[in-house]
Tab-separated table of C-alpha atoms in Angstrom:
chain	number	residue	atom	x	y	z
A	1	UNK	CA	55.349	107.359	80.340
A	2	UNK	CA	58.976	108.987	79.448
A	3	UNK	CA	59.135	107.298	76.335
A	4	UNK	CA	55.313	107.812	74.614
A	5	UNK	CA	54.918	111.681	75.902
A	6	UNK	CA	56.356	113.076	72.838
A	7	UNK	CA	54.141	111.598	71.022
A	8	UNK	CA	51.143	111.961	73.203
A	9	UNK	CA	52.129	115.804	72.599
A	10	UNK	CA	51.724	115.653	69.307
A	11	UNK	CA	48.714	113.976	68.402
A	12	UNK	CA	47.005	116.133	70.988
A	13	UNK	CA	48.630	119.790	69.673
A	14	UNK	CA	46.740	118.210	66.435
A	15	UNK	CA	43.502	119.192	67.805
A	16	UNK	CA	42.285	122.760	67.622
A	17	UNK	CA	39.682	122.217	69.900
A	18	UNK	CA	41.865	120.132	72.762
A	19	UNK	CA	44.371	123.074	72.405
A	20	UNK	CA	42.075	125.865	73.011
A	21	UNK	CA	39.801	124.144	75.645
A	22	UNK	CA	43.492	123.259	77.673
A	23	UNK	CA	44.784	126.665	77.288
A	24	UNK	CA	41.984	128.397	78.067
A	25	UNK	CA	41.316	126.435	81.574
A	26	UNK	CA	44.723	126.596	82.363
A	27	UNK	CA	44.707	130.754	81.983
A	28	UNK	CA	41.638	131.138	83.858
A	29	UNK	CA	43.228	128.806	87.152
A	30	UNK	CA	46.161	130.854	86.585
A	31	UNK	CA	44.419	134.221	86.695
A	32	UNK	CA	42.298	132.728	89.751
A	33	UNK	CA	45.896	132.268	91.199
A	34	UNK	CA	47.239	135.607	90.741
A	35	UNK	CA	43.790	137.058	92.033
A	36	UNK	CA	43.931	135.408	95.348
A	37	UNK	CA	47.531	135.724	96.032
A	38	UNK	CA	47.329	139.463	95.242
A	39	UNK	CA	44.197	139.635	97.681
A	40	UNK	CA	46.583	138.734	100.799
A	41	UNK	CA	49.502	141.261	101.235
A	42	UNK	CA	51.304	138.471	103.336
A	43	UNK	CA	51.415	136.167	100.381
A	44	UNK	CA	54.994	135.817	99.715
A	45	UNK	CA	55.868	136.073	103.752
A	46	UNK	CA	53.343	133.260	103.707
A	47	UNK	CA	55.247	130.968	100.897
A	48	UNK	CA	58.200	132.108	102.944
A	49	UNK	CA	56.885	131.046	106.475
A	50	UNK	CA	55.834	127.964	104.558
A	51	UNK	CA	59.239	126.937	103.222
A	52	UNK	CA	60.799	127.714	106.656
A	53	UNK	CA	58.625	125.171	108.156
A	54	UNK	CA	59.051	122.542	105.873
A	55	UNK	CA	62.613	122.997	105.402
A	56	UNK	CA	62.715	122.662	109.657
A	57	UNK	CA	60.528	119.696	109.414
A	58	UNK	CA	62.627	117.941	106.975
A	59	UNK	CA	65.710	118.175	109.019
A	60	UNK	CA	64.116	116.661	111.548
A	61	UNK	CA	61.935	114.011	109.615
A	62	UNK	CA	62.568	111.226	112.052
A	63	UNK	CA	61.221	113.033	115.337
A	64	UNK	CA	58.105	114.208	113.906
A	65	UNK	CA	57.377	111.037	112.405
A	66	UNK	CA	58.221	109.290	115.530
A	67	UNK	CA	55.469	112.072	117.174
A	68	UNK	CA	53.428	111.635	114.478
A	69	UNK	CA	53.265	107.688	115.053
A	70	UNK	CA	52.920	108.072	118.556
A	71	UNK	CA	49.745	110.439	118.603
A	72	UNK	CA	48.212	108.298	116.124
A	73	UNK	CA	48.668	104.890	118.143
A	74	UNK	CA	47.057	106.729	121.126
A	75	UNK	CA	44.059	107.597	119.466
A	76	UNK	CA	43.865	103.790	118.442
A	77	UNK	CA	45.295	104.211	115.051
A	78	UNK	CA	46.992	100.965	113.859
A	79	UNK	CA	50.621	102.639	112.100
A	80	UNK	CA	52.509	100.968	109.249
A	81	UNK	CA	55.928	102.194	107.865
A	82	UNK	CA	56.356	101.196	103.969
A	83	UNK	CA	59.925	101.387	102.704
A	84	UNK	CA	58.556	101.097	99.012
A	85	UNK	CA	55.986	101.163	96.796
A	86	UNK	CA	55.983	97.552	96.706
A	87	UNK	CA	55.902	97.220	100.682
A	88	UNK	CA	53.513	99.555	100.543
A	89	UNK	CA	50.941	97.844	97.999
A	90	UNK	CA	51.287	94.438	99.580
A	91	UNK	CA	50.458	96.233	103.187
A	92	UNK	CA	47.040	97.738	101.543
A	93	UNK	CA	46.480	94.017	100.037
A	94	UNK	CA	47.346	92.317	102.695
A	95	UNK	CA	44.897	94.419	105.448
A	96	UNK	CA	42.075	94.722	102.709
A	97	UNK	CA	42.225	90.375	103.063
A	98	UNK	CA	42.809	90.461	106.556
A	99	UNK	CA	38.620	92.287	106.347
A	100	UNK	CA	37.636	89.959	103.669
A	101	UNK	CA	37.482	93.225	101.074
A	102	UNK	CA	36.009	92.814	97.880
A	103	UNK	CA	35.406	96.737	97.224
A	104	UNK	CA	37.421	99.260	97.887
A	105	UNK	CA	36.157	103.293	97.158
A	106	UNK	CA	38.879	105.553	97.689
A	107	UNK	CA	39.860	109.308	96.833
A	108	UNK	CA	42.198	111.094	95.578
A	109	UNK	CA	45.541	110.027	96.142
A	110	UNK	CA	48.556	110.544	94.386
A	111	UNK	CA	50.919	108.403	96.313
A	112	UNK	CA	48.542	105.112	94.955
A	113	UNK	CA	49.368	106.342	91.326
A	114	UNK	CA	53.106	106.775	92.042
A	115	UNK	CA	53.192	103.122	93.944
A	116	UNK	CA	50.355	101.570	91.020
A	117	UNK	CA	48.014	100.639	93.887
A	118	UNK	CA	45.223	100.033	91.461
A	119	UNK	CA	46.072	97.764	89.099
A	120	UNK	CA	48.053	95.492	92.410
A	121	UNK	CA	44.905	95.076	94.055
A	122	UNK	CA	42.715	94.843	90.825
A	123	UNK	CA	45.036	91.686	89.622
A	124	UNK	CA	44.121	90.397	93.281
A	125	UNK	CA	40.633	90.491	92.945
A	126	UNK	CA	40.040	93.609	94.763
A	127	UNK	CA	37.499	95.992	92.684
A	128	UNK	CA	38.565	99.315	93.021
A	129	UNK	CA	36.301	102.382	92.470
A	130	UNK	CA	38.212	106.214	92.227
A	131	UNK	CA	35.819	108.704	93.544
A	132	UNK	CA	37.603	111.983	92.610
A	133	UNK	CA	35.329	113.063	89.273
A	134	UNK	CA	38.486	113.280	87.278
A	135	UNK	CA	40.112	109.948	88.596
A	136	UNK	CA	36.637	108.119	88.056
A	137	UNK	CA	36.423	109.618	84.284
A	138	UNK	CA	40.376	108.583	83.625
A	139	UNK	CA	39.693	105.071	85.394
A	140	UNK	CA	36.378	104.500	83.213
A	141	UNK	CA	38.322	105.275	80.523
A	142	UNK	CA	41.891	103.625	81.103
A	143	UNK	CA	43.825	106.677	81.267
A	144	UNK	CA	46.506	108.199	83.202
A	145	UNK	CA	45.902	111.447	84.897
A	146	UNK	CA	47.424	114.599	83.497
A	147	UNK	CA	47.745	116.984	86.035
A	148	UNK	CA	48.053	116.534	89.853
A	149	UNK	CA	45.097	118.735	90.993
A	150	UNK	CA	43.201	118.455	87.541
A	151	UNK	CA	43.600	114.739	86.210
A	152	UNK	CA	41.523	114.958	83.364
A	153	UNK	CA	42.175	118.895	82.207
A	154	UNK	CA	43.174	116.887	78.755
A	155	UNK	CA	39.813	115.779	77.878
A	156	UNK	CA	37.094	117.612	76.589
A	157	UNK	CA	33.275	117.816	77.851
A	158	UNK	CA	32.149	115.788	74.802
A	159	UNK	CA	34.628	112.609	75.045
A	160	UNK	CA	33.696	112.471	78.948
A	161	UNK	CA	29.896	112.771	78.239
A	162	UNK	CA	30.271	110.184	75.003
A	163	UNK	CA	31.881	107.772	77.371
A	164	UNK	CA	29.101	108.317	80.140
A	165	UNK	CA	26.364	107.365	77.757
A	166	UNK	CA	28.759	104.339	76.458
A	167	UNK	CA	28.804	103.340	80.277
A	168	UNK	CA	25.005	103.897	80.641
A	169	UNK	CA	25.593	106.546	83.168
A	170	UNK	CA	23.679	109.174	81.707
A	171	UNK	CA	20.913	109.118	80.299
A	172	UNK	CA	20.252	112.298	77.876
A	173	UNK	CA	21.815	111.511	74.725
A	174	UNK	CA	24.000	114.895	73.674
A	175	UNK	CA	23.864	116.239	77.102
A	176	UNK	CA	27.046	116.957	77.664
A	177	UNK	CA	26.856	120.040	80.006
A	178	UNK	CA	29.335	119.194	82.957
A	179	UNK	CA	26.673	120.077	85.632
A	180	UNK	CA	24.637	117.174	84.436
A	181	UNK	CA	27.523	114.629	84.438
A	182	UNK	CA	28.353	115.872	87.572
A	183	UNK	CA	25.101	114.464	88.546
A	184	UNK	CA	24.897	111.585	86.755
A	185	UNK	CA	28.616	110.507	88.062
A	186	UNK	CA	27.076	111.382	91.803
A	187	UNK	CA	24.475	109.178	91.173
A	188	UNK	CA	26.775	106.327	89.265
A	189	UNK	CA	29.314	106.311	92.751
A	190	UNK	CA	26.066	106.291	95.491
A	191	UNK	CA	25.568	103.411	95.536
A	192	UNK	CA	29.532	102.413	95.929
A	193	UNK	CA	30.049	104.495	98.704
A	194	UNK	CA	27.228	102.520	100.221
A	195	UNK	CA	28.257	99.149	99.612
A	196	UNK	CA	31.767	99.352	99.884
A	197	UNK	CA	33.702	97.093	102.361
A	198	UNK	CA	37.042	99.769	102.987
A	199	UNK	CA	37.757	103.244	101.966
A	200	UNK	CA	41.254	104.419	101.418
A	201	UNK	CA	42.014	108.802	101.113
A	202	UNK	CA	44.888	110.097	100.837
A	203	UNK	CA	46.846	112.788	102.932
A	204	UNK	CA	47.375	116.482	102.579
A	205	UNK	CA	48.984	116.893	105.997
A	206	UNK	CA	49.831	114.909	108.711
A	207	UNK	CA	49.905	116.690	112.274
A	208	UNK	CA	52.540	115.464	114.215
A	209	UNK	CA	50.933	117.187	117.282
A	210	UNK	CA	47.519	115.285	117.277
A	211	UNK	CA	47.732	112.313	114.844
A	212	UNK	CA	45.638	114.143	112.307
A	213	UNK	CA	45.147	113.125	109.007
A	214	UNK	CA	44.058	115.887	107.040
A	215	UNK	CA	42.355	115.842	103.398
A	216	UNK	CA	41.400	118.304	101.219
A	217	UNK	CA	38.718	118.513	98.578
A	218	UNK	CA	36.338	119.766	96.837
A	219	UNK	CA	33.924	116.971	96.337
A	220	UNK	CA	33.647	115.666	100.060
A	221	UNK	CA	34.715	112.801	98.245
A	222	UNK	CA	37.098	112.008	101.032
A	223	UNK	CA	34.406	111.730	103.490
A	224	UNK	CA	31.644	109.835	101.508
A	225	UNK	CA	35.005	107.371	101.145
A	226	UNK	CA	35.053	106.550	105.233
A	227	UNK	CA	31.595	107.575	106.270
A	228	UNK	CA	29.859	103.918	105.618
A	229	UNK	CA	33.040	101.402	105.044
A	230	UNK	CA	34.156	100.465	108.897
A	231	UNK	CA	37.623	100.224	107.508
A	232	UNK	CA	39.517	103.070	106.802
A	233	UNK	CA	43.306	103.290	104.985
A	234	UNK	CA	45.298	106.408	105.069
A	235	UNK	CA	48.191	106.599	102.107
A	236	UNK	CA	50.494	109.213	103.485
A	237	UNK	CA	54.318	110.275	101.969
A	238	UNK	CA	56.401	110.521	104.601
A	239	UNK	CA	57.523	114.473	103.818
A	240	UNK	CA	53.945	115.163	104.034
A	241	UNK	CA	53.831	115.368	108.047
A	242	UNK	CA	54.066	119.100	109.782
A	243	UNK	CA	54.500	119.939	113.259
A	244	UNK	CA	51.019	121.227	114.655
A	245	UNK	CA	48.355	123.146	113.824
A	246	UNK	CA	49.835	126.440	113.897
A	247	UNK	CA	51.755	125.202	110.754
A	248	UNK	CA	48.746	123.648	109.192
A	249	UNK	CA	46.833	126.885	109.536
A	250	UNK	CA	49.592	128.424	107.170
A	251	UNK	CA	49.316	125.773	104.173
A	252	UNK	CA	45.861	126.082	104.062
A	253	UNK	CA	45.645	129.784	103.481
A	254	UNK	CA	48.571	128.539	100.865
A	255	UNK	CA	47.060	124.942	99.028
A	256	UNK	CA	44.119	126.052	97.646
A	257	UNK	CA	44.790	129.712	96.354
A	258	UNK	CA	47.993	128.340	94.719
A	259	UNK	CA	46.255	124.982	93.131
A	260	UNK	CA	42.574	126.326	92.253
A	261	UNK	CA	42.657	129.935	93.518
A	262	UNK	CA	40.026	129.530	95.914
A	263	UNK	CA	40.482	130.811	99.652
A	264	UNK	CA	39.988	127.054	100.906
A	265	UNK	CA	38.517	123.915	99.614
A	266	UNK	CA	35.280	123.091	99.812
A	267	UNK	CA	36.086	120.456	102.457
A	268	UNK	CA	38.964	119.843	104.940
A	269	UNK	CA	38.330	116.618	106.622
A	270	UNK	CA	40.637	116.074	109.951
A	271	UNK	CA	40.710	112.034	110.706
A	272	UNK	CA	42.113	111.345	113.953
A	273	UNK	CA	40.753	107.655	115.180
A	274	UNK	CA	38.789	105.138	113.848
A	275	UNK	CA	35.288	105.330	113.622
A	276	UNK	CA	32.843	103.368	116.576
A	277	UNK	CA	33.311	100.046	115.757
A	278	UNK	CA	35.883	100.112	113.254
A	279	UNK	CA	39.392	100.221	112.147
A	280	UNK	CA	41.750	102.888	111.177
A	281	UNK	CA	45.306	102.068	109.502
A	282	UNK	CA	47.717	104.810	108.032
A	283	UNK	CA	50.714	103.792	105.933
A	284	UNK	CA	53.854	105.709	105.944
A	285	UNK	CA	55.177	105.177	102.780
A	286	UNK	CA	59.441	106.310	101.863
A	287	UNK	CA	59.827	105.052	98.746
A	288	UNK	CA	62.655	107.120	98.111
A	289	UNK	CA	62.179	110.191	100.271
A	290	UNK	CA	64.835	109.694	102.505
A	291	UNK	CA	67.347	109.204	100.256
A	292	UNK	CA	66.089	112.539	98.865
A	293	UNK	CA	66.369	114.622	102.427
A	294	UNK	CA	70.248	113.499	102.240
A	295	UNK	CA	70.898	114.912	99.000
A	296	UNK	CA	72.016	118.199	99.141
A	297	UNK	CA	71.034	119.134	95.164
A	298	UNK	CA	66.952	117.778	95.755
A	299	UNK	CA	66.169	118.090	99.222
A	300	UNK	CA	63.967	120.950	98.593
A	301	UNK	CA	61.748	119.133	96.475
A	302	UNK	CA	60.319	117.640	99.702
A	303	UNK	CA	58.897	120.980	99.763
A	304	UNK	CA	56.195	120.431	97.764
A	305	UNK	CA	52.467	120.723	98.643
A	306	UNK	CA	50.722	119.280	95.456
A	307	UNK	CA	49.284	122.723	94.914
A	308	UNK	CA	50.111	121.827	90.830
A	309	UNK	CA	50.530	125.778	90.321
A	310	UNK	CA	54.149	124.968	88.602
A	311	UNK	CA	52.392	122.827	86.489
A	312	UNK	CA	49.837	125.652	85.567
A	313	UNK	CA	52.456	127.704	84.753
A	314	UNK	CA	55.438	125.107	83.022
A	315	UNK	CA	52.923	121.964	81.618
């Protein structure tokens, strides 16, 4: 990725249209940003609060992941610790075979793009089926995302609605309004959320307290994911655990007025246990963070909430 973003850069800063559509989305989020944080007059003492915590939680990693691991096993959550990405993907493989899993509908998860999840289990015979809007466009159309919150900010309404009548997913030729390919792509993933055989989300937080896994998002994505499939796979870094709910109640005034500038997602799922009947694993992947804790120049990167407002700001 290093080596071809230069040049990415370039042919893209070539088109007027790109340029303006990607500046002018990134402003408004921005100004969305600044309008919410200036609505709460505890906004910094809230960042501040925030960093406290996490900087408290990461120097003392091991006991709230030991907690963490605890609640979840009473609540009759099967635990797995991954030291890397490769443990990790050969973990998800090897439970989604354990189930006989041929389809696997999942949400947004940026810990699967660090580790390469999809193309593991998708050389394994796995088929697996994003079901994040922007993921699902970027998947259909063999990209990478662009932007942690916003994957597919780079492309423009007409390549995504060219590609969905390519696809046979819509079905108004030059409709390419984004409320009707929000539709269409609804329609398109139905009938894989139904028929699915596991569902893997990602993690926002992880509640030492409880066992919770919480998600956030603004598709209910997340929950469509694990409402039908019995089997149920939580990808969780291993920074991304807090102490209780007291601290979870101050990121989420924080996530989604620094990402999106709304006051909350639309959803916040809390996954504690498996449903009736089925099975609930969550993998607790390092892959590098614990070297990180121990080095005094980096540490604080372990700070981060995957708001993406730096990146709103510094692309």
């Amino acid at each position: 990725m290093t080596t071809s973003h230069s040049k990415r850069a370039k042919e893209f800063l070539k088109d007027p249209k790109k340029v303006e559509q990607h500046d002018r989305t990134f402003w408004s989020v921005r100004q969305k940003r600044d309008a919410a944080a200036a609505a709460l007059p505890e906004w910094e003492d809230l960042r501040e609060h925030a960093s406290r915590i996490k900087e408290h939680t990461a120097s003392h990693l091991a006991d709230y992941l030991e907690q963490f691991s605890n609640s979840l096993e009473r609540n009759g959550v099967i635990v797995h610790f991954a030291k890397d990405a490769q443990e990790f993907n050969e973990m998800v493989y090897e439970i989604l075979k354990s189930h006989k899993v041929k389809k696997l509908v999942k949400s947004k998860s940026m810990l699967t793009e660090e580790c390469e999840m999809n193309p593991y289990l998708i050389e394994r015979g796995i088929k697996v089926v994003e079901s994040d809007l922007g993921e699902r466009i970027l998947q259909l159309m063999h990209l990478k995302p662009a932007h942690i919150v916003m994957p597919a900010i780079h492309l423009t309404r007409d390549e995504v609605g060219e590609m969905f009548e390519e696809k046979g997913i819509s079905h108004e030729k030059g409709n390419h309004d984004p409320a009707y390919l929000t539709r269409c792509a609804r329609e398109d993933l139905r009938e894989d959320f139904m028929d699915a055989d596991a569902g893997l989300t990602g993690c926002n937080f992880g509640v030492a307290s409880t066992g919770d896994c919480v998600v956030c998002t603004n598709e209910g994505n997340a929950d469509m994911s694990t409402s039908v499939p019995k089997l149920h796979i939580v990808a969780m870094g291993i920074e991304k655990v807090i102490p209780d709910y007291d601290a979870l109640a101050v990121f989420q005034r924080l996530l989604a007025r620094s990402g999106t500038g709304q006051p909350s997602t639309a959803f916040t799922s809390q996954f504690r246990k498996p449903r009736p009947g089925g099975e609930m694993h969550v993998i607790l992947v390092d892959n590098g963070r614990s070297d990180i804790v121990s080095n005094n120049e980096h540490w604080e990167t372990l700070k981060c909430i995957r708001c993406g407002a730096c990146m709103n700001t510094c692309p």
